[in-house]
Structures are given as C-alpha cells and as structure tokens.
Amino acid sequence: MLFRVDRESSVPLADQIAVQLRVAIAADDLAPGERLPPARELAKSLRVNMHTVLRAYQQLSDEGLIEMRQGRGAFVREDAGAALLRVSELVTQLVAEARKLGLAPADVHARIDRLMEGTA
Amino acid sequence: MTLARRLLAILTLWAPGALIALTWLAWRDRLPAELPTHWGTSGPADAVTSAPVFFGWLLGIATVAAVVGSVLVLVPLSGRWVQRAIGAAAGAVAAFVLSMWLGSTVTSLDVSDPFTVELGAWVLLTVMAPCYGLVPLFLLPPGTSPPVEPQETVKIEPLVPADSQAVAWSRTISSWLFIGMTVLLLALGALLFAQPIMRDGIAATAWTLAPYCAVLILVAVFCAYRVTVDWRGLRVTSLLFGISLKRIRPDQIAAVEAATLEPTQWGGWGYRIMPGRSAIILRKGPGLVVTQRNEKQFAISLDRPAEPASILLGLIANPEPSAEARR
C-alpha cells in the first residue's frame, strides 16, 4: 500500500499514517491476516521516527483493526471487518449530521478527502 | 573464434567418454572380471557388476550425453543461454559417469576379489565431477538476449512529493507457488534422508544433505517476501532471515513500467535469472518492470504495480533523494 506523510500538515504524523492504514484496510488493499511493514522499516521509508509509526500502529491496535504479535510484527486482524462496521456506523452518523446542516455531498467528500490525504 | 570455442566445448563433452574407452583398453587385463559398483558408508564394496557390462553402460551414458549435448549445442535453439545450459548439463553427466568409472577401476587395478576394494577418497571425485559442466558452460559464447519488450504497459504519471512530503509503498507477498514447492521439497527430503540419517547419523549424510538444504533455503526464501519502494529505490526482502533478494537504487534506474508479465518472456514461473535479466514471476498478470542504466531488467509480479511505478518514476524525475540514499 501507498504511504504519504506531510511534515507541514497540522495533522500529527502518526495520525496521518493511521488514517491511511484504516483506508487501506477498509478498501481491502490490506487483506485480513496481512503483515504490515515493520515499524522500523516504514519509519526509515518515510523518514520519520520509529515511535511515530508505533503510535499509529497502537491506535489501530486499540481500534481492533490490527494486532501486534510479540517479536513478529503487526498483522491486519482476521476480524478487521467487525471493527470496520463501527466506521460504517460513524459514516452513517456523519451523513445524517451533514444533511441536517445542509452540506452538499461534494463538500463532505472534499472534507473527507482532505483528512484522508493528511492535508486538512 | 566463436566457432572454435563452440567446437572446443563439444570436444569437452566427448572427453570423459573417450577417457573411459582409453582406460578400459589400457587396464582391461589388470582389472578383475567383476568391478565394485556400490559401497556402504564405510569399508569395502558391497555390490559388484560384470566389468564389460559396467563399462558398456557407462560408456553408453557418456556417449548419449555427448551426442545429445553436441547436437543441441550446434542447432540454433531459442537462445544461447539454452545452449550453454544444455552444454553444462551434458558435461556434468559425462564427467559424473567418468568419475564412477575411475572410482571403480583405479581402486580395482591388480585386485582379484572386488569385494575387498575400498572407495576411500575417490568418493570426493564423484561429488565434484558435475562441476566439470562449468567448462563447456564458459567455453560456449555467452548469450546476448534482446531486452524484453513489456506488454500492455500502462501510462504512469511520476509521483513527485512536495519537499515537506515523503512517500513509500510496501507490500508483503506470500507465494503459494513457492510454499507448495517448499512443502514438496520437505516431503522429498523426509523421504530421502530420514532413513539414512537414522541409520548412519547426520555427519555421514552431510555430503548429500548440504546441497539439499541449500536448494530448500533457495526456494523457501521466496515463500514470503516484502517489496518496498521509497526514496532508497526498490527492495525485495525475504521474510525468512530478512535475506535481501533484490535492491535497485534510484540512480541505477533508467526506466520503469507497469505491464502485463508473460511468464514465457521471462523464462517461466518462480525466480528466474537469465543473462541481462532477472524476475520473480508468480503468475501471468500485472507486474513491475525496471530497466537499469546498465540495460539489465528486473520484473516482479505485483497486483497493483502502478503505485510503486509512479514513486520510482518520481525518483527518476527528481533524482535528489538518490544522492541521500548513497550516503
């Protein structure tokens, strides 16, 4: 999967990585059971601190999307789909709120796109 | 020059058979009626074969190897590397047969009872004999196969990140092709080595066990590997012991394409090495083709090659990070 981080963004680097991993899991770009790149490697690739990547992995682990196996790295959970249901619920809530405020779908899309690209 | 080398290579294929015939003529009267043909792990021979029959068989095999090798080396086949491989295989077979012949005859000269003959260090000759195949291999002219034209290439825009941005692409691939091959090899190993190891111990089996283990590791490293593309270029790393399988720096890259990989173009499935190109081909389908500045090509099967290709193209378009990679 493609990772892209922006140091000048107001979104913390760990959050940027976490968002991209969430999107990849939701889009099946990262399949259940698939191993994530080792934190040290990904940190080198993106030229960020390893703890930044570990923080992103921890976020996803807390959300039940991935599991950290001692000494073996991080893996997408087989039941990552269940956690994604929660995302779907949140999206439903978001759509309801947007309608209430009279926001156009394009506005909502643009906001989501900006957040997901880590440039918001 | 090329023809002379080719003829010399053919001569090396016939030499082992000729040596078998010459030694038979020279030693015929000094050899017992039956020659020792099998040894246990230690001590004297435990099986013998009639000398003329043994001679006939070995000379026959060496001649067939030489004839087949000579014909195929002279007939223009699909490529020169095919001819080199055939030459090497024919040479290895002929030399192996010669080593068997020498092991049996030299130890039996002026011996009346072949069951008393010990093989001793001659076993090393048999182990080393296939290396003779390297002689015709190096004598035959090296191939200059034309570069592969990637098929159904997709137009990719280079991804040049802003100064404040960093991009990377990573994918872990598990190959059922290599997992299957590893399981097969393990089963074959258990079948071949379990009994000898239990009977003679692991030290006695080491000679045959070592090349088997080498092949097993060579296949097993491709069961699961990680492909990474970032400012340091393209890297393929096995998840087994973290062995580096391929590394191409950005400043080595001349062209990158996302294409449909046709296994026949790259020499088949699996890890392929040919003169001027190498590839990890898992299936007919999408993949990444990298052409290096030294005109070598590397191809790898990937589900979505467009993303890594765009990063690599971005690195070529904006070569600054490569200097950093070298530091």
GROMACS .gro file of C-alpha atoms in nm:
model
  447
    1MET     CA    1   0.000   0.000   0.000
    2LEU     CA    2   0.099   0.361  -0.055
    3PHE     CA    3   0.201   0.576   0.241
    4ARG     CA    4   0.233   0.950   0.218
    5VAL     CA    5   0.311   1.185   0.504
    6ASP     CA    6   0.339   1.561   0.511
    7ARG     CA    7   0.552   1.723   0.777
    8GLU     CA    8   0.388   2.062   0.725
    9SER     CA    9   0.037   1.931   0.784
   10SER     CA   10  -0.138   2.022   1.109
   11VAL     CA   11  -0.239   1.657   1.143
   12PRO     CA   12   0.017   1.467   1.356
   13LEU     CA   13   0.233   1.228   1.150
   14ALA     CA   14   0.113   0.925   1.347
   15ASP     CA   15  -0.249   1.018   1.270
   16GLN     CA   16  -0.166   1.058   0.901
   17ILE     CA   17  -0.021   0.705   0.891
   18ALA     CA   18  -0.312   0.563   1.093
   19VAL     CA   19  -0.570   0.721   0.859
   20GLN     CA   20  -0.400   0.571   0.553
   21LEU     CA   21  -0.383   0.228   0.712
   22ARG     CA   22  -0.754   0.247   0.804
   23VAL     CA   23  -0.843   0.339   0.446
   24ALA     CA   24  -0.626   0.056   0.309
   25ILE     CA   25  -0.793  -0.199   0.538
   26ALA     CA   26  -1.141  -0.071   0.451
   27ALA     CA   27  -1.059  -0.085   0.078
   28ASP     CA   28  -0.912  -0.435   0.115
   29ASP     CA   29  -0.578  -0.302  -0.003
   30LEU     CA   30  -0.452  -0.465   0.315
   31ALA     CA   31  -0.618  -0.805   0.346
   32PRO     CA   32  -0.706  -0.972   0.678
   33GLY     CA   33  -0.400  -1.159   0.806
   34GLU     CA   34  -0.159  -0.949   0.602
   35ARG     CA   35   0.157  -0.834   0.773
   36LEU     CA   36   0.221  -0.462   0.798
   37PRO     CA   37   0.568  -0.331   0.722
   38PRO     CA   38   0.790  -0.343   1.034
   39ALA     CA   39   0.772  -0.010   1.218
   40ARG     CA   40   1.146   0.041   1.188
   41GLU     CA   41   1.136  -0.015   0.811
   42LEU     CA   42   0.834   0.206   0.749
   43ALA     CA   43   0.989   0.478   0.964
   44LYS     CA   44   1.305   0.465   0.751
   45SER     CA   45   1.100   0.471   0.430
   46LEU     CA   46   0.904   0.777   0.540
   47ARG     CA   47   1.196   0.932   0.724
   48VAL     CA   48   1.002   0.964   1.047
   49ASN     CA   49   1.076   0.846   1.399
   50MET     CA   50   1.002   0.479   1.464
   51HIS     CA   51   0.787   0.575   1.764
   52THR     CA   52   0.565   0.777   1.530
   53VAL     CA   53   0.488   0.461   1.331
   54LEU     CA   54   0.447   0.260   1.652
   55ARG     CA   55   0.196   0.521   1.777
   56ALA     CA   56  -0.004   0.480   1.455
   57TYR     CA   57   0.005   0.101   1.490
   58GLN     CA   58  -0.102   0.131   1.854
   59GLN     CA   59  -0.403   0.344   1.752
   60LEU     CA   60  -0.515   0.076   1.505
   61SER     CA   61  -0.448  -0.195   1.759
   62ASP     CA   62  -0.667  -0.012   2.012
   63GLU     CA   63  -0.939   0.010   1.748
   64GLY     CA   64  -0.921  -0.365   1.692
   65LEU     CA   65  -0.808  -0.334   1.330
   66ILE     CA   66  -0.462  -0.484   1.370
   67GLU     CA   67  -0.286  -0.698   1.626
   68MET     CA   68   0.072  -0.667   1.742
   69ARG     CA   69   0.238  -1.005   1.785
   70GLN     CA   70   0.540  -1.009   2.012
   71GLY     CA   71   0.856  -1.026   1.802
   72ARG     CA   72   0.665  -1.096   1.480
   73GLY     CA   73   0.527  -0.758   1.388
   74ALA     CA   74   0.182  -0.619   1.321
   75PHE     CA   75  -0.091  -0.802   1.129
   76VAL     CA   76  -0.431  -0.699   0.999
   77ARG     CA   77  -0.683  -0.879   1.222
   78GLU     CA   78  -0.886  -1.151   1.059
   79ASP     CA   79  -1.199  -0.989   1.203
   80ALA     CA   80  -1.096  -0.640   1.096
   81GLY     CA   81  -1.433  -0.630   0.922
   82ALA     CA   82  -1.614  -0.611   1.258
   83ALA     CA   83  -1.420  -0.301   1.352
   84LEU     CA   84  -1.497  -0.153   1.013
   85LEU     CA   85  -1.865  -0.186   1.092
   86ARG     CA   86  -1.804   0.081   1.355
   87VAL     CA   87  -1.658   0.303   1.084
   88SER     CA   88  -1.969   0.245   0.875
   89GLU     CA   89  -2.182   0.349   1.170
   90LEU     CA   90  -1.979   0.666   1.210
   91VAL     CA   91  -2.017   0.737   0.837
   92THR     CA   92  -2.393   0.698   0.871
   93GLN     CA   93  -2.390   0.946   1.160
   94LEU     CA   94  -2.172   1.183   0.958
   95VAL     CA   95  -2.412   1.172   0.662
   96ALA     CA   96  -2.706   1.242   0.895
   97GLU     CA   97  -2.529   1.541   1.053
   98ALA     CA   98  -2.424   1.674   0.712
   99ARG     CA   99  -2.782   1.658   0.587
  100LYS     CA  100  -2.901   1.838   0.899
  101LEU     CA  101  -2.653   2.120   0.828
  102GLY     CA  102  -2.748   2.124   0.458
  103LEU     CA  103  -2.394   2.040   0.339
  104ALA     CA  104  -2.362   1.925  -0.024
  105PRO     CA  105  -2.218   1.573  -0.080
  106ALA     CA  106  -1.926   1.729  -0.267
  107ASP     CA  107  -1.842   1.939   0.043
  108VAL     CA  108  -1.846   1.632   0.264
  109HIS     CA  109  -1.633   1.439   0.014
  110ALA     CA  110  -1.383   1.721  -0.007
  111ARG     CA  111  -1.352   1.736   0.372
  112ILE     CA  112  -1.305   1.361   0.396
  113ASP     CA  113  -1.054   1.363   0.111
  114ARG     CA  114  -0.855   1.638   0.278
  115LEU     CA  115  -0.849   1.448   0.607
  116MET     CA  116  -0.757   1.121   0.444
  117GLU     CA  117  -0.474   1.274   0.245
  118GLY     CA  118  -0.349   1.421   0.568
  119THR     CA  119  -0.356   1.774   0.430
  120ALA     CA  120  -0.651   1.913   0.629
  121MET     CA  121   3.666  -1.753  -3.277
  122THR     CA  122   3.310  -1.832  -3.174
  123LEU     CA  123   3.310  -2.148  -3.385
  124ALA     CA  124   3.644  -2.256  -3.240
  125ARG     CA  125   3.514  -2.212  -2.885
  126ARG     CA  126   3.197  -2.398  -2.975
  127LEU     CA  127   3.396  -2.691  -3.119
  128LEU     CA  128   3.624  -2.691  -2.815
  129ALA     CA  129   3.315  -2.705  -2.593
  130ILE     CA  130   3.186  -3.005  -2.790
  131LEU     CA  131   3.526  -3.170  -2.752
  132THR     CA  132   3.500  -3.134  -2.373
  133LEU     CA  133   3.166  -3.320  -2.389
  134TRP     CA  134   3.333  -3.619  -2.564
  135ALA     CA  135   3.649  -3.622  -2.348
  136PRO     CA  136   3.501  -3.814  -2.049
  137GLY     CA  137   3.365  -4.092  -2.275
  138ALA     CA  138   3.697  -4.111  -2.461
  139LEU     CA  139   3.882  -4.141  -2.130
  140ILE     CA  140   3.651  -4.427  -2.024
  141ALA     CA  141   3.726  -4.611  -2.352
  142LEU     CA  142   4.103  -4.547  -2.333
  143THR     CA  143   4.135  -4.659  -1.970
  144TRP     CA  144   3.933  -4.973  -2.049
  145LEU     CA  145   4.174  -5.058  -2.330
  146ALA     CA  146   4.479  -4.985  -2.114
  147TRP     CA  147   4.365  -5.156  -1.793
  148ARG     CA  148   4.146  -5.437  -1.925
  149ASP     CA  149   4.398  -5.708  -1.836
  150ARG     CA  150   4.467  -5.569  -1.488
  151LEU     CA  151   4.101  -5.547  -1.381
  152PRO     CA  152   3.901  -5.827  -1.212
  153ALA     CA  153   3.612  -5.989  -1.404
  154GLU     CA  154   3.369  -5.803  -1.182
  155LEU     CA  155   3.407  -5.442  -1.073
  156PRO     CA  156   3.294  -5.299  -0.738
  157THR     CA  157   2.995  -5.074  -0.806
  158HIS     CA  158   2.844  -4.995  -0.469
  159TRP     CA  159   2.979  -4.906  -0.128
  160GLY     CA  160   2.810  -4.862   0.209
  161THR     CA  161   2.901  -4.572   0.434
  162SER     CA  162   3.236  -4.731   0.523
  163GLY     CA  163   3.456  -5.024   0.437
  164PRO     CA  164   3.476  -5.242   0.126
  165ALA     CA  165   3.233  -5.270  -0.165
  166ASP     CA  166   2.902  -5.447  -0.106
  167ALA     CA  167   2.795  -5.493  -0.470
  168VAL     CA  168   2.974  -5.580  -0.794
  169THR     CA  169   2.889  -5.579  -1.166
  170SER     CA  170   3.047  -5.762  -1.458
  171ALA     CA  171   3.330  -5.539  -1.587
  172PRO     CA  172   3.227  -5.537  -1.960
  173VAL     CA  173   2.862  -5.468  -1.865
  174PHE     CA  174   2.962  -5.182  -1.632
  175PHE     CA  175   3.197  -5.045  -1.899
  176GLY     CA  176   2.924  -5.071  -2.165
  177TRP     CA  177   2.666  -4.892  -1.953
  178LEU     CA  178   2.891  -4.605  -1.850
  179LEU     CA  179   3.036  -4.555  -2.198
  180GLY     CA  180   2.681  -4.564  -2.335
  181ILE     CA  181   2.558  -4.296  -2.096
  182ALA     CA  182   2.865  -4.075  -2.156
  183THR     CA  183   2.821  -4.112  -2.534
  184VAL     CA  184   2.449  -4.032  -2.525
  185ALA     CA  185   2.522  -3.721  -2.315
  186ALA     CA  186   2.795  -3.616  -2.561
  187VAL     CA  187   2.578  -3.679  -2.870
  188VAL     CA  188   2.272  -3.501  -2.731
  189GLY     CA  189   2.488  -3.214  -2.598
  190SER     CA  190   2.679  -3.174  -2.929
  191VAL     CA  191   2.365  -3.176  -3.144
  192LEU     CA  192   2.177  -2.930  -2.926
  193VAL     CA  193   2.479  -2.701  -2.892
  194LEU     CA  194   2.512  -2.684  -3.273
  195VAL     CA  195   2.141  -2.648  -3.354
  196PRO     CA  196   2.031  -2.287  -3.308
  197LEU     CA  197   1.774  -2.310  -3.031
  198SER     CA  198   1.571  -2.034  -2.866
  199GLY     CA  199   1.877  -1.863  -2.724
  200ARG     CA  200   2.242  -1.902  -2.644
  201TRP     CA  201   2.178  -1.938  -2.273
  202VAL     CA  202   1.972  -2.251  -2.350
  203GLN     CA  203   2.271  -2.393  -2.537
  204ARG     CA  204   2.505  -2.307  -2.251
  205ALA     CA  205   2.272  -2.478  -2.002
  206ILE     CA  206   2.250  -2.789  -2.223
  207GLY     CA  207   2.629  -2.792  -2.268
  208ALA     CA  208   2.679  -2.765  -1.892
  209ALA     CA  209   2.426  -3.043  -1.820
  210ALA     CA  210   2.578  -3.279  -2.080
  211GLY     CA  211   2.930  -3.210  -1.948
  212ALA     CA  212   2.819  -3.271  -1.589
  213VAL     CA  213   2.656  -3.606  -1.679
  214ALA     CA  214   2.957  -3.726  -1.881
  215ALA     CA  215   3.201  -3.627  -1.605
  216PHE     CA  216   2.986  -3.788  -1.336
  217VAL     CA  217   2.986  -4.116  -1.529
  218LEU     CA  218   3.364  -4.092  -1.578
  219SER     CA  219   3.412  -4.037  -1.203
  220MET     CA  220   3.207  -4.351  -1.133
  221TRP     CA  221   3.422  -4.543  -1.379
  222LEU     CA  222   3.752  -4.416  -1.235
  223GLY     CA  223   3.635  -4.479  -0.877
  224SER     CA  224   3.560  -4.843  -0.961
  225THR     CA  225   3.858  -4.917  -1.185
  226VAL     CA  226   4.155  -4.733  -1.029
  227THR     CA  227   4.078  -4.891  -0.691
  228SER     CA  228   4.047  -5.237  -0.851
  229LEU     CA  229   4.371  -5.247  -1.051
  230ASP     CA  230   4.553  -5.579  -0.991
  231VAL     CA  231   4.287  -5.681  -0.737
  232SER     CA  232   4.145  -6.034  -0.754
  233ASP     CA  233   3.847  -6.002  -0.516
  234PRO     CA  234   3.640  -5.686  -0.586
  235PHE     CA  235   3.459  -5.722  -0.251
  236THR     CA  236   3.783  -5.616  -0.075
  237VAL     CA  237   3.807  -5.286  -0.265
  238GLU     CA  238   3.756  -4.967  -0.064
  239LEU     CA  239   3.649  -4.644  -0.233
  240GLY     CA  240   3.824  -4.406   0.007
  241ALA     CA  241   3.878  -4.050  -0.114
  242TRP     CA  242   3.756  -4.136  -0.468
  243VAL     CA  243   3.407  -4.054  -0.346
  244LEU     CA  244   3.513  -3.688  -0.349
  245LEU     CA  245   3.578  -3.713  -0.724
  246THR     CA  246   3.220  -3.830  -0.778
  247VAL     CA  247   3.087  -3.542  -0.568
  248MET     CA  248   3.297  -3.284  -0.751
  249ALA     CA  249   3.259  -3.432  -1.102
  250PRO     CA  250   2.942  -3.241  -1.203
  251CYS     CA  251   3.141  -2.916  -1.164
  252TYR     CA  252   3.307  -3.018  -1.493
  253GLY     CA  253   2.990  -2.885  -1.657
  254LEU     CA  254   3.131  -2.536  -1.594
  255VAL     CA  255   3.399  -2.598  -1.861
  256PRO     CA  256   3.159  -2.622  -2.161
  257LEU     CA  257   2.945  -2.353  -1.995
  258PHE     CA  258   3.227  -2.099  -2.006
  259LEU     CA  259   3.353  -2.214  -2.345
  260LEU     CA  260   3.017  -2.160  -2.514
  261PRO     CA  261   2.963  -1.799  -2.617
  262PRO     CA  262   2.756  -1.605  -2.365
  263GLY     CA  263   2.411  -1.505  -2.470
  264THR     CA  264   2.319  -1.154  -2.563
  265SER     CA  265   1.944  -1.199  -2.549
  266PRO     CA  266   1.750  -0.890  -2.660
  267PRO     CA  267   1.569  -0.700  -2.383
  268VAL     CA  268   1.211  -0.800  -2.309
  269GLU     CA  269   0.950  -0.564  -2.452
  270PRO     CA  270   0.700  -0.521  -2.166
  271GLN     CA  271   0.344  -0.592  -2.286
  272GLU     CA  272   0.028  -0.390  -2.230
  273THR     CA  273   0.213  -0.118  -2.045
  274VAL     CA  274   0.008   0.139  -1.859
  275LYS     CA  275   0.084   0.508  -1.882
  276ILE     CA  276   0.200   0.614  -1.536
  277GLU     CA  277   0.248   0.966  -1.410
  278PRO     CA  278   0.552   1.013  -1.186
  279LEU     CA  279   0.469   1.085  -0.825
  280VAL     CA  280   0.694   1.368  -0.714
  281PRO     CA  281   0.624   1.450  -0.350
  282ALA     CA  282   0.649   1.806  -0.222
  283ASP     CA  283   0.959   1.892  -0.018
  284SER     CA  284   0.765   1.850   0.305
  285GLN     CA  285   0.624   1.513   0.196
  286ALA     CA  286   0.757   1.159   0.194
  287VAL     CA  287   0.605   0.869   0.005
  288ALA     CA  288   0.664   0.496   0.037
  289TRP     CA  289   0.500   0.182  -0.089
  290SER     CA  290   0.521  -0.154   0.082
  291ARG     CA  291   0.360  -0.488   0.022
  292THR     CA  292   0.409  -0.830   0.179
  293ILE     CA  293   0.356  -1.113  -0.067
  294SER     CA  294   0.304  -1.478   0.019
  295SER     CA  295   0.356  -1.703  -0.279
  296TRP     CA  296   0.160  -2.025  -0.293
  297LEU     CA  297   0.383  -2.136  -0.578
  298PHE     CA  298   0.694  -2.128  -0.357
  299ILE     CA  299   0.510  -2.252  -0.044
  300GLY     CA  300   0.393  -2.555  -0.247
  301MET     CA  301   0.745  -2.614  -0.378
  302THR     CA  302   0.890  -2.589  -0.025
  303VAL     CA  303   0.636  -2.839   0.110
  304LEU     CA  304   0.716  -3.076  -0.179
  305LEU     CA  305   1.089  -3.041  -0.115
  306LEU     CA  306   1.040  -3.103   0.259
  307ALA     CA  307   0.838  -3.416   0.184
  308LEU     CA  308   1.102  -3.532  -0.064
  309GLY     CA  309   1.376  -3.461   0.192
  310ALA     CA  310   1.197  -3.662   0.460
  311LEU     CA  311   1.157  -3.947   0.212
  312LEU     CA  312   1.521  -3.939   0.101
  313PHE     CA  313   1.706  -3.853   0.419
  314ALA     CA  314   1.505  -3.977   0.719
  315GLN     CA  315   1.625  -4.335   0.690
  316PRO     CA  316   1.993  -4.264   0.607
  317ILE     CA  317   2.018  -4.010   0.893
  318MET     CA  318   1.865  -4.250   1.146
  319ARG     CA  319   2.088  -4.534   1.022
  320ASP     CA  320   2.422  -4.357   0.963
  321GLY     CA  321   2.395  -4.034   1.158
  322ILE     CA  322   2.382  -3.679   1.024
  323ALA     CA  323   2.760  -3.649   0.966
  324ALA     CA  324   2.768  -3.939   0.719
  325THR     CA  325   2.476  -3.790   0.525
  326ALA     CA  326   2.621  -3.437   0.522
  327TRP     CA  327   2.755  -3.461   0.164
  328THR     CA  328   2.412  -3.511   0.017
  329LEU     CA  329   2.224  -3.320   0.287
  330ALA     CA  330   2.416  -2.992   0.235
  331PRO     CA  331   2.316  -2.935  -0.132
  332TYR     CA  332   1.958  -3.036  -0.046
  333CYS     CA  333   1.945  -2.779   0.235
  334ALA     CA  334   2.089  -2.514   0.002
  335VAL     CA  335   1.814  -2.580  -0.255
  336LEU     CA  336   1.550  -2.585   0.019
  337ILE     CA  337   1.658  -2.244   0.154
  338LEU     CA  338   1.681  -2.105  -0.201
  339VAL     CA  339   1.316  -2.197  -0.259
  340ALA     CA  340   1.193  -2.116   0.093
  341VAL     CA  341   1.318  -1.755   0.086
  342PHE     CA  342   1.057  -1.680  -0.182
  343CYS     CA  343   0.761  -1.814   0.022
  344ALA     CA  344   0.701  -1.472   0.172
  345TYR     CA  345   0.878  -1.151   0.085
  346ARG     CA  346   0.830  -0.779   0.117
  347VAL     CA  347   0.853  -0.538  -0.173
  348THR     CA  348   0.938  -0.183  -0.068
  349VAL     CA  349   0.965   0.127  -0.283
  350ASP     CA  350   1.081   0.451  -0.123
  351TRP     CA  351   1.347   0.720  -0.155
  352ARG     CA  352   1.609   0.442  -0.142
  353GLY     CA  353   1.470   0.273  -0.454
  354LEU     CA  354   1.324  -0.076  -0.495
  355ARG     CA  355   1.394  -0.352  -0.247
  356VAL     CA  356   1.273  -0.710  -0.226
  357THR     CA  357   1.344  -0.874   0.109
  358SER     CA  358   1.259  -1.227   0.215
  359LEU     CA  359   1.074  -1.261   0.544
  360LEU     CA  360   1.293  -1.568   0.604
  361PHE     CA  361   1.604  -1.438   0.788
  362GLY     CA  362   1.547  -1.098   0.619
  363ILE     CA  363   1.760  -1.202   0.320
  364SER     CA  364   1.786  -0.928   0.058
  365LEU     CA  365   1.664  -1.068  -0.277
  366LYS     CA  366   1.690  -0.755  -0.489
  367ARG     CA  367   1.794  -0.397  -0.437
  368ILE     CA  368   1.792  -0.128  -0.706
  369ARG     CA  369   1.894   0.226  -0.614
  370PRO     CA  370   1.718   0.519  -0.783
  371ASP     CA  371   2.037   0.626  -0.963
  372GLN     CA  372   2.058   0.279  -1.123
  373ILE     CA  373   1.711   0.303  -1.278
  374ALA     CA  374   1.668   0.403  -1.641
  375ALA     CA  375   1.301   0.315  -1.697
  376VAL     CA  376   1.004   0.180  -1.503
  377GLU     CA  377   0.690   0.024  -1.646
  378ALA     CA  378   0.372  -0.128  -1.510
  379ALA     CA  379   0.299  -0.406  -1.754
  380THR     CA  380   0.136  -0.745  -1.803
  381LEU     CA  381   0.403  -1.004  -1.731
  382GLU     CA  382   0.408  -1.303  -1.963
  383PRO     CA  383   0.596  -1.588  -1.786
  384THR     CA  384   0.733  -1.728  -2.115
  385GLN     CA  385   0.904  -1.393  -2.183
  386TRP     CA  386   1.084  -1.408  -1.851
  387GLY     CA  387   1.186  -1.772  -1.857
  388GLY     CA  388   0.892  -1.922  -1.667
  389TRP     CA  389   0.747  -1.908  -1.318
  390GLY     CA  390   0.940  -1.855  -0.996
  391TYR     CA  391   1.272  -1.677  -0.953
  392ARG     CA  392   1.433  -1.654  -1.295
  393ILE     CA  393   1.787  -1.546  -1.369
  394MET     CA  394   1.898  -1.508  -1.729
  395PRO     CA  395   2.177  -1.308  -1.887
  396GLY     CA  396   2.072  -0.946  -1.866
  397ARG     CA  397   1.751  -1.002  -1.674
  398SER     CA  398   1.602  -1.149  -1.361
  399ALA     CA  399   1.244  -1.182  -1.247
  400ILE     CA  400   1.014  -1.304  -0.972
  401ILE     CA  401   0.714  -1.433  -1.166
  402LEU     CA  402   0.419  -1.573  -0.974
  403ARG     CA  403   0.156  -1.567  -1.249
  404LYS     CA  404   0.069  -1.426  -1.584
  405GLY     CA  405  -0.061  -1.083  -1.498
  406PRO     CA  406   0.030  -0.738  -1.376
  407GLY     CA  407   0.379  -0.658  -1.262
  408LEU     CA  408   0.656  -0.406  -1.243
  409VAL     CA  409   0.942  -0.395  -1.495
  410VAL     CA  410   1.252  -0.197  -1.403
  411THR     CA  411   1.521  -0.136  -1.664
  412GLN     CA  412   1.854  -0.036  -1.515
  413ARG     CA  413   2.110   0.201  -1.664
  414ASN     CA  414   2.336  -0.098  -1.737
  415GLU     CA  415   2.045  -0.234  -1.950
  416LYS     CA  416   1.966  -0.513  -1.706
  417GLN     CA  417   1.598  -0.575  -1.648
  418PHE     CA  418   1.412  -0.685  -1.339
  419ALA     CA  419   1.045  -0.785  -1.332
  420ILE     CA  420   0.824  -0.875  -1.039
  421SER     CA  421   0.460  -0.986  -1.024
  422LEU     CA  422   0.253  -0.732  -0.828
  423ASP     CA  423  -0.123  -0.688  -0.805
  424ARG     CA  424  -0.116  -0.309  -0.844
  425PRO     CA  425   0.215  -0.206  -0.995
  426ALA     CA  426   0.103   0.150  -1.081
  427GLU     CA  427   0.168   0.293  -0.732
  428PRO     CA  428   0.526   0.167  -0.689
  429ALA     CA  429   0.597   0.254  -1.053
  430SER     CA  430   0.482   0.612  -1.001
  431ILE     CA  431   0.709   0.653  -0.697
  432LEU     CA  432   1.010   0.517  -0.887
  433LEU     CA  433   0.932   0.741  -1.184
  434GLY     CA  434   0.913   1.032  -0.941
  435LEU     CA  435   1.258   0.940  -0.811
  436ILE     CA  436   1.397   0.942  -1.166
  437ALA     CA  437   1.228   1.273  -1.243
  438ASN     CA  438   1.360   1.425  -0.922
  439PRO     CA  439   1.689   1.243  -0.858
  440GLU     CA  440   1.788   1.434  -0.546
  441PRO     CA  441   1.695   1.166  -0.291
  442SER     CA  442   1.926   0.912  -0.458
  443ALA     CA  443   2.228   1.112  -0.350
  444GLU     CA  444   2.095   1.086   0.002
  445ALA     CA  445   2.048   0.711  -0.042
  446ARG     CA  446   2.418   0.670  -0.116
  447ARG     CA  447   2.525   0.848   0.199
   0.00000   0.00000   0.00000
